PDB file of C-alpha atoms in Angstrom:
ATOM      1  CA  GLY A 274      20.389  19.147  21.557  1.00 61.00           C
ATOM      2  CA  ALA A 275      17.838  16.636  20.278  1.00 80.00           C
ATOM      3  CA  VAL A 276      18.671  13.820  22.661  1.00 88.00           C
ATOM      4  CA  VAL A 277      16.398  10.826  23.051  1.00 92.00           C
ATOM      5  CA  SER A 278      16.864   8.335  25.860  1.00 94.00           C
ATOM      6  CA  GLN A 279      15.485   4.855  26.360  1.00 96.00           C
ATOM      7  CA  HIS A 280      15.158   2.860  29.528  1.00 96.00           C
ATOM      8  CA  PRO A 281      16.086   0.145  30.176  1.00 97.00           C
ATOM      9  CA  SER A 282      18.938  -0.435  27.749  1.00 95.00           C
ATOM     10  CA  ARG A 283      18.725  -4.161  28.309  1.00 96.00           C
ATOM     11  CA  VAL A 284      16.055  -6.335  29.909  1.00 97.00           C
ATOM     12  CA  ILE A 285      15.573 -10.043  30.408  1.00 97.00           C
ATOM     13  CA  CYS A 286      12.129 -11.299  31.326  1.00 96.00           C
ATOM     14  CA  LYS A 287      10.375 -14.605  31.655  1.00 96.00           C
ATOM     15  CA  SER A 288       7.864 -15.826  29.128  1.00 97.00           C
ATOM     16  CA  GLY A 289       4.347 -14.673  30.003  1.00 97.00           C
ATOM     17  CA  THR A 290       5.368 -11.530  31.838  1.00 97.00           C
ATOM     18  CA  SER A 291       5.066  -7.945  30.623  1.00 97.00           C
ATOM     19  CA  VAL A 292       7.836  -5.428  30.211  1.00 97.00           C
ATOM     20  CA  LYS A 293       7.688  -1.669  29.763  1.00 97.00           C
ATOM     21  CA  ILE A 294      10.188   0.359  27.748  1.00 97.00           C
ATOM     22  CA  GLU A 295      10.370   4.116  28.140  1.00 97.00           C
ATOM     23  CA  CYS A 296      11.376   6.624  25.502  1.00 96.00           C
ATOM     24  CA  ARG A 297      12.071  10.203  26.508  1.00 95.00           C
ATOM     25  CA  SER A 298      12.978  13.311  24.561  1.00 92.00           C
ATOM     26  CA  LEU A 299      15.340  15.113  26.901  1.00 91.00           C
ATOM     27  CA  ASP A 300      15.655  18.586  25.449  1.00 87.00           C
ATOM     28  CA  PHE A 301      12.725  19.037  23.126  1.00 86.00           C
ATOM     29  CA  GLN A 302       9.045  18.303  22.956  1.00 87.00           C
ATOM     30  CA  ALA A 303       8.163  15.413  20.700  1.00 86.00           C
ATOM     31  CA  THR A 304       4.781  15.707  19.096  1.00 82.00           C
ATOM     32  CA  THR A 305       5.292  12.378  17.396  1.00 88.00           C
ATOM     33  CA  MET A 306       7.261   9.342  18.477  1.00 92.00           C
ATOM     34  CA  PHE A 307       7.928   6.147  16.601  1.00 93.00           C
ATOM     35  CA  TRP A 308       8.658   2.626  17.736  1.00 95.00           C
ATOM     36  CA  TYR A 309      10.788   0.325  15.643  1.00 94.00           C
ATOM     37  CA  ARG A 310      11.875  -3.248  15.955  1.00 95.00           C
ATOM     38  CA  GLN A 311      15.172  -4.440  14.570  1.00 91.00           C
ATOM     39  CA  PHE A 312      16.046  -8.074  14.026  1.00 83.00           C
ATOM     40  CA  PRO A 313      19.689  -9.173  13.892  1.00 78.00           C
ATOM     41  CA  LYS A 314      21.444  -7.900  10.785  1.00 72.00           C
ATOM     42  CA  LYS A 315      18.154  -6.508   9.506  1.00 76.00           C
ATOM     43  CA  SER A 316      16.700  -3.113   8.902  1.00 83.00           C
ATOM     44  CA  LEU A 317      14.308  -1.273  11.159  1.00 88.00           C
ATOM     45  CA  MET A 318      10.678  -2.249  11.016  1.00 90.00           C
ATOM     46  CA  LEU A 319       8.252   0.477  12.007  1.00 91.00           C
ATOM     47  CA  MET A 320       5.817  -0.871  14.560  1.00 94.00           C
ATOM     48  CA  ALA A 321       3.721   2.151  15.379  1.00 93.00           C
ATOM     49  CA  THR A 322       3.463   5.907  15.370  1.00 91.00           C
ATOM     50  CA  SER A 323       2.317   7.633  18.529  1.00 89.00           C
ATOM     51  CA  ASN A 324       1.074  11.165  18.862  1.00 85.00           C
ATOM     52  CA  GLU A 325       0.831  12.854  22.222  1.00 82.00           C
ATOM     53  CA  GLY A 326      -2.633  12.526  23.688  1.00 81.00           C
ATOM     54  CA  SER A 327      -4.064  10.217  21.064  1.00 83.00           C
ATOM     55  CA  LYS A 328      -4.073   6.546  20.202  1.00 87.00           C
ATOM     56  CA  ALA A 329      -1.102   5.081  18.447  1.00 91.00           C
ATOM     57  CA  THR A 330      -1.284   4.102  14.797  1.00 90.00           C
ATOM     58  CA  TYR A 331      -0.015   0.567  14.314  1.00 93.00           C
ATOM     59  CA  GLU A 332       1.543  -0.812  11.179  1.00 91.00           C
ATOM     60  CA  GLN A 333      -0.054  -3.752   9.462  1.00 90.00           C
ATOM     61  CA  GLY A 334       0.738  -7.011  11.200  1.00 92.00           C
ATOM     62  CA  VAL A 335       1.610  -5.456  14.553  1.00 94.00           C
ATOM     63  CA  GLU A 336      -0.693  -6.594  17.354  1.00 94.00           C
ATOM     64  CA  LYS A 337      -1.945  -3.538  19.189  1.00 92.00           C
ATOM     65  CA  ASP A 338      -3.068  -5.597  22.177  1.00 94.00           C
ATOM     66  CA  LYS A 339       0.356  -7.111  22.543  1.00 96.00           C
ATOM     67  CA  PHE A 340       2.427  -3.993  22.024  1.00 97.00           C
ATOM     68  CA  LEU A 341       0.746  -1.282  24.064  1.00 96.00           C
ATOM     69  CA  ILE A 342       1.901   2.239  23.326  1.00 94.00           C
ATOM     70  CA  ASN A 343       1.179   5.261  25.469  1.00 91.00           C
ATOM     71  CA  HIS A 344       2.284   8.803  24.657  1.00 89.00           C
ATOM     72  CA  ALA A 345       1.091  10.592  27.742  1.00 83.00           C
ATOM     73  CA  SER A 346       3.227  13.698  27.460  1.00 89.00           C
ATOM     74  CA  LEU A 347       5.291  15.575  24.928  1.00 88.00           C
ATOM     75  CA  THR A 348       8.479  14.056  26.315  1.00 92.00           C
ATOM     76  CA  LEU A 349       7.519  10.469  27.112  1.00 93.00           C
ATOM     77  CA  SER A 350       6.248   7.487  25.189  1.00 94.00           C
ATOM     78  CA  THR A 351       6.122   3.950  26.540  1.00 96.00           C
ATOM     79  CA  LEU A 352       5.983   0.576  24.833  1.00 97.00           C
ATOM     80  CA  THR A 353       4.677  -2.325  26.906  1.00 97.00           C
ATOM     81  CA  VAL A 354       5.209  -5.820  25.582  1.00 97.00           C
ATOM     82  CA  THR A 355       2.451  -7.864  27.167  1.00 97.00           C
ATOM     83  CA  SER A 356       2.593 -11.601  27.798  1.00 96.00           C
ATOM     84  CA  ALA A 357       6.027 -11.740  26.250  1.00 96.00           C
ATOM     85  CA  HIS A 358       7.200 -14.779  24.341  1.00 96.00           C
ATOM     86  CA  PRO A 359      10.686 -15.738  23.183  1.00 96.00           C
ATOM     87  CA  GLU A 360       9.833 -14.612  19.649  1.00 94.00           C
ATOM     88  CA  ASP A 361       9.369 -11.087  21.011  1.00 96.00           C
ATOM     89  CA  SER A 362      13.083 -10.993  21.789  1.00 95.00           C
ATOM     90  CA  SER A 363      14.513  -8.191  19.720  1.00 94.00           C
ATOM     91  CA  PHE A 364      16.122  -4.770  19.695  1.00 94.00           C
ATOM     92  CA  TYR A 365      13.494  -2.073  20.129  1.00 96.00           C
ATOM     93  CA  ILE A 366      14.325   1.486  19.104  1.00 95.00           C
ATOM     94  CA  CYS A 367      12.262   4.622  19.529  1.00 95.00           C
ATOM     95  CA  SER A 368      12.596   7.887  17.696  1.00 93.00           C
ATOM     96  CA  ALA A 369      11.095  11.314  18.094  1.00 91.00           C
ATOM     97  CA  ASP A 370      10.062  14.033  15.723  1.00 83.00           C
ATOM     98  CA  SER A 371       9.867  17.530  17.101  1.00 69.00           C
ATOM     99  CA  GLY A 372       7.521  18.556  14.321  1.00 66.00           C
ATOM    100  CA  LYS A 373       9.262  21.899  13.936  1.00 65.00           C
ATOM    101  CA  GLY A 374      10.495  21.435  10.419  1.00 64.00           C
ATOM    102  CA  ALA A 375      13.734  19.673  11.267  1.00 65.00           C
ATOM    103  CA  TYR A 376      12.511  16.701   9.233  1.00 76.00           C
ATOM    104  CA  GLU A 377      14.937  14.205  10.678  1.00 80.00           C
ATOM    105  CA  GLN A 378      14.005  11.875  13.488  1.00 86.00           C
ATOM    106  CA  TYR A 379      16.138  11.575  16.590  1.00 90.00           C
ATOM    107  CA  PHE A 380      16.716   8.034  17.770  1.00 92.00           C
ATOM    108  CA  GLY A 381      17.093   6.539  21.190  1.00 94.00           C
ATOM    109  CA  PRO A 382      19.942   4.131  21.946  1.00 93.00           C
ATOM    110  CA  GLY A 383      17.672   1.094  21.810  1.00 93.00           C
ATOM    111  CA  THR A 384      16.510  -1.572  24.255  1.00 95.00           C
ATOM    112  CA  ARG A 385      17.603  -5.175  23.967  1.00 95.00           C
ATOM    113  CA  LEU A 386      14.746  -7.419  25.101  1.00 96.00           C
ATOM    114  CA  THR A 387      15.399 -11.079  25.793  1.00 96.00           C
ATOM    115  CA  VAL A 388      12.477 -13.306  26.731  1.00 97.00           C
ATOM    116  CA  THR A 389      13.449 -16.617  28.307  1.00 96.00           C
TER     117      THR A 389
ATOM    118  CA  ALA B 290       4.293   3.726  -1.542  1.00 78.00           C
ATOM    119  CA  GLN B 291       7.808   4.841  -0.840  1.00 85.00           C
ATOM    120  CA  SER B 292      10.807   2.529  -0.852  1.00 90.00           C
ATOM    121  CA  VAL B 293      14.553   2.570  -0.463  1.00 94.00           C
ATOM    122  CA  ALA B 294      17.103   0.188  -1.926  1.00 95.00           C
ATOM    123  CA  GLN B 295      20.633  -0.307  -0.685  1.00 96.00           C
ATOM    124  CA  PRO B 296      22.029  -2.776  -3.186  1.00 96.00           C
ATOM    125  CA  GLU B 297      25.116  -3.727  -1.204  1.00 96.00           C
ATOM    126  CA  ASP B 298      24.920  -5.722   2.009  1.00 94.00           C
ATOM    127  CA  GLN B 299      28.580  -5.018   2.698  1.00 96.00           C
ATOM    128  CA  VAL B 300      31.219  -2.599   1.473  1.00 98.00           C
ATOM    129  CA  ASN B 301      34.884  -3.106   2.225  1.00 98.00           C
ATOM    130  CA  VAL B 302      37.371  -0.291   1.778  1.00 98.00           C
ATOM    131  CA  ALA B 303      40.969   0.274   2.785  1.00 98.00           C
ATOM    132  CA  GLU B 304      41.702   2.987   5.308  1.00 98.00           C
ATOM    133  CA  GLY B 305      42.483   6.254   3.557  1.00 97.00           C
ATOM    134  CA  ASN B 306      40.624   5.328   0.393  1.00 98.00           C
ATOM    135  CA  PRO B 307      37.398   7.011  -0.693  1.00 98.00           C
ATOM    136  CA  LEU B 308      34.176   5.203   0.151  1.00 97.00           C
ATOM    137  CA  THR B 309      30.734   5.124  -1.416  1.00 98.00           C
ATOM    138  CA  VAL B 310      27.599   3.523   0.020  1.00 98.00           C
ATOM    139  CA  LYS B 311      24.815   3.363  -2.525  1.00 98.00           C
ATOM    140  CA  CYS B 312      21.153   4.218  -2.099  1.00 98.00           C
ATOM    141  CA  THR B 313      18.265   4.571  -4.532  1.00 97.00           C
ATOM    142  CA  TYR B 314      14.741   5.555  -3.658  1.00 95.00           C
ATOM    143  CA  SER B 315      11.179   5.659  -4.920  1.00 93.00           C
ATOM    144  CA  VAL B 316       8.529   8.161  -3.807  1.00 88.00           C
ATOM    145  CA  SER B 317       5.421   9.619  -5.358  1.00 85.00           C
ATOM    146  CA  GLY B 318       6.181  13.203  -4.380  1.00 83.00           C
ATOM    147  CA  ASN B 319       9.333  15.118  -3.561  1.00 85.00           C
ATOM    148  CA  PRO B 320      11.771  13.081  -1.491  1.00 89.00           C
ATOM    149  CA  TYR B 321      13.253  13.954   1.835  1.00 91.00           C
ATOM    150  CA  LEU B 322      16.364  11.786   2.128  1.00 94.00           C
ATOM    151  CA  PHE B 323      18.463  10.845   5.129  1.00 94.00           C
ATOM    152  CA  TRP B 324      21.524   8.848   6.087  1.00 97.00           C
ATOM    153  CA  TYR B 325      21.936   7.322   9.511  1.00 95.00           C
ATOM    154  CA  VAL B 326      24.771   5.295  11.037  1.00 95.00           C
ATOM    155  CA  GLN B 327      24.414   2.557  13.640  1.00 93.00           C
ATOM    156  CA  TYR B 328      27.181   1.178  15.796  1.00 90.00           C
ATOM    157  CA  PRO B 329      26.749  -2.265  17.424  1.00 84.00           C
ATOM    158  CA  ASN B 330      23.947  -2.418  19.993  1.00 79.00           C
ATOM    159  CA  ARG B 331      23.272   1.279  19.621  1.00 82.00           C
ATOM    160  CA  GLY B 332      20.527   3.423  18.174  1.00 84.00           C
ATOM    161  CA  LEU B 333      20.812   5.348  14.947  1.00 89.00           C
ATOM    162  CA  GLN B 334      22.825   8.523  14.640  1.00 92.00           C
ATOM    163  CA  PHE B 335      21.817  11.142  12.098  1.00 91.00           C
ATOM    164  CA  LEU B 336      24.505  11.893   9.497  1.00 94.00           C
ATOM    165  CA  LEU B 337      22.900  14.160   6.916  1.00 94.00           C
ATOM    166  CA  LYS B 338      19.758  14.985   5.019  1.00 93.00           C
ATOM    167  CA  TYR B 339      18.574  16.343   1.702  1.00 94.00           C
ATOM    168  CA  ILE B 340      15.415  18.395   1.750  1.00 90.00           C
ATOM    169  CA  THR B 341      15.922  20.940  -1.004  1.00 87.00           C
ATOM    170  CA  GLY B 342      18.668  23.098  -2.473  1.00 89.00           C
ATOM    171  CA  ASP B 343      22.174  21.998  -3.400  1.00 92.00           C
ATOM    172  CA  ASN B 344      22.414  18.435  -4.599  1.00 94.00           C
ATOM    173  CA  LEU B 345      25.631  17.888  -2.641  1.00 96.00           C
ATOM    174  CA  VAL B 346      24.907  17.685   1.047  1.00 96.00           C
ATOM    175  CA  LYS B 347      27.613  17.738   3.696  1.00 96.00           C
ATOM    176  CA  GLY B 348      27.076  16.069   7.034  1.00 94.00           C
ATOM    177  CA  SER B 349      28.750  14.838  10.174  1.00 91.00           C
ATOM    178  CA  TYR B 350      32.182  13.175  10.425  1.00 93.00           C
ATOM    179  CA  GLY B 351      33.247  14.272   6.938  1.00 96.00           C
ATOM    180  CA  PHE B 352      30.463  12.430   5.123  1.00 97.00           C
ATOM    181  CA  GLU B 353      28.600  13.867   2.186  1.00 97.00           C
ATOM    182  CA  ALA B 354      25.884  12.653  -0.149  1.00 98.00           C
ATOM    183  CA  GLU B 355      24.828  13.600  -3.633  1.00 96.00           C
ATOM    184  CA  PHE B 356      21.168  13.820  -4.562  1.00 96.00           C
ATOM    185  CA  ASN B 357      20.559  12.791  -8.173  1.00 96.00           C
ATOM    186  CA  LYS B 358      16.951  13.231  -9.167  1.00 94.00           C
ATOM    187  CA  SER B 359      17.244  11.663 -12.609  1.00 95.00           C
ATOM    188  CA  GLN B 360      18.807   8.524 -11.195  1.00 96.00           C
ATOM    189  CA  THR B 361      16.732   8.642  -7.995  1.00 96.00           C
ATOM    190  CA  SER B 362      19.901   8.112  -6.016  1.00 97.00           C
ATOM    191  CA  PHE B 363      21.406   9.493  -2.839  1.00 98.00           C
ATOM    192  CA  HIS B 364      24.802   7.852  -2.456  1.00 98.00           C
ATOM    193  CA  LEU B 365      26.840   8.438   0.690  1.00 98.00           C
ATOM    194  CA  LYS B 366      30.489   9.333   0.221  1.00 98.00           C
ATOM    195  CA  LYS B 367      33.626  10.164   2.140  1.00 98.00           C
ATOM    196  CA  PRO B 368      36.961  11.142   0.565  1.00 97.00           C
ATOM    197  CA  SER B 369      39.150   9.241   3.027  1.00 97.00           C
ATOM    198  CA  ALA B 370      37.813   6.360   5.116  1.00 98.00           C
ATOM    199  CA  LEU B 371      38.734   5.813   8.751  1.00 97.00           C
ATOM    200  CA  VAL B 372      38.679   2.521  10.639  1.00 96.00           C
ATOM    201  CA  SER B 373      36.235   4.181  13.045  1.00 95.00           C
ATOM    202  CA  ASP B 374      33.781   4.605  10.155  1.00 96.00           C
ATOM    203  CA  SER B 375      33.136   0.869  10.257  1.00 96.00           C
ATOM    204  CA  ALA B 376      29.446   0.526  11.101  1.00 96.00           C
ATOM    205  CA  LEU B 377      26.008  -0.152   9.650  1.00 95.00           C
ATOM    206  CA  TYR B 378      24.654   2.597   7.412  1.00 97.00           C
ATOM    207  CA  PHE B 379      20.998   3.175   6.659  1.00 96.00           C
ATOM    208  CA  CYS B 380      19.468   5.299   3.939  1.00 97.00           C
ATOM    209  CA  ALA B 381      15.919   6.520   4.588  1.00 94.00           C
ATOM    210  CA  VAL B 382      13.274   8.447   2.704  1.00 92.00           C
ATOM    211  CA  ARG B 383      10.207  10.401   3.636  1.00 86.00           C
ATOM    212  CA  ASP B 384       7.653  11.424   1.064  1.00 73.00           C
ATOM    213  CA  GLU B 385       7.098  15.177   1.224  1.00 67.00           C
ATOM    214  CA  SER B 386       3.556  14.615   0.030  1.00 61.00           C
ATOM    215  CA  GLY B 387       2.798  12.215   2.834  1.00 54.00           C
ATOM    216  CA  ALA B 388      -0.155  14.230   4.102  1.00 50.00           C
ATOM    217  CA  GLY B 389       1.454  15.033   7.406  1.00 49.00           C
ATOM    218  CA  SER B 390       2.878  11.619   8.043  1.00 56.00           C
ATOM    219  CA  TYR B 391       6.450  11.741   9.253  1.00 68.00           C
ATOM    220  CA  GLN B 392       7.167   8.099   8.631  1.00 79.00           C
ATOM    221  CA  LEU B 393      10.586   7.167   7.417  1.00 86.00           C
ATOM    222  CA  THR B 394      11.167   4.171   5.211  1.00 89.00           C
ATOM    223  CA  PHE B 395      14.581   2.605   5.681  1.00 92.00           C
ATOM    224  CA  GLY B 396      16.782   0.613   3.379  1.00 93.00           C
ATOM    225  CA  LYS B 397      18.023  -2.739   4.614  1.00 92.00           C
ATOM    226  CA  GLY B 398      21.363  -1.287   5.624  1.00 94.00           C
ATOM    227  CA  THR B 399      24.921  -1.605   4.366  1.00 96.00           C
ATOM    228  CA  LYS B 400      27.708  -2.810   6.583  1.00 96.00           C
ATOM    229  CA  LEU B 401      30.843  -0.779   5.996  1.00 97.00           C
ATOM    230  CA  SER B 402      34.163  -2.305   6.963  1.00 97.00           C
ATOM    231  CA  VAL B 403      37.261  -0.143   6.768  1.00 97.00           C
ATOM    232  CA  ILE B 404      40.396  -2.247   6.686  1.00 97.00           C
ATOM    233  CA  PRO B 405      43.505  -0.863   8.372  1.00 95.00           C
TER     234      PRO B 405
END
């Protein structure tokens, strides 16, 4: 149990275009989902926390208009990188919290975004 | 604010020898502590957690960790290392008094290399 999927696993897009990354909890309902960004050989940087049916809470320094997060259902959250630039190239990882006292977060396999 | 320190960027250990990956933390309330492992180009896999109870926590793949409140440490250990244990290990903390926030704060990660 507690499986989180991400799609796509890898995406290449041109500078100026937008790309959407999906995060799904496959066998549980996720009241809260998190989006992280990981730079090479670095730790995870929390970008935002999304709660189903409400606006995401962004961490300081993360542009909410650039990184659009939607948590439309208890099993799906999406991250849209708008007007992507090469500096947005990174490994994006989502996680989900079932909110049922398990405490740990369950992580997706990550999405490698390359902006050319 | 909560924080996690992993003082070693890299740990090298011979196959069959015991391994230790160090982690210290700082929180204002009671800590919830976690260890995750990441293989190349993959998401994070949950290894173990300390919430309350016994200070020695046993987790997946033969790993265990010891919670030491006086030293604010939560070191990851394994009695006999395998080559397949080679990966990036992250320690994370969540403040129990975080007023409902489920945010995890991660250490910078420690790369474990097990030498055949």
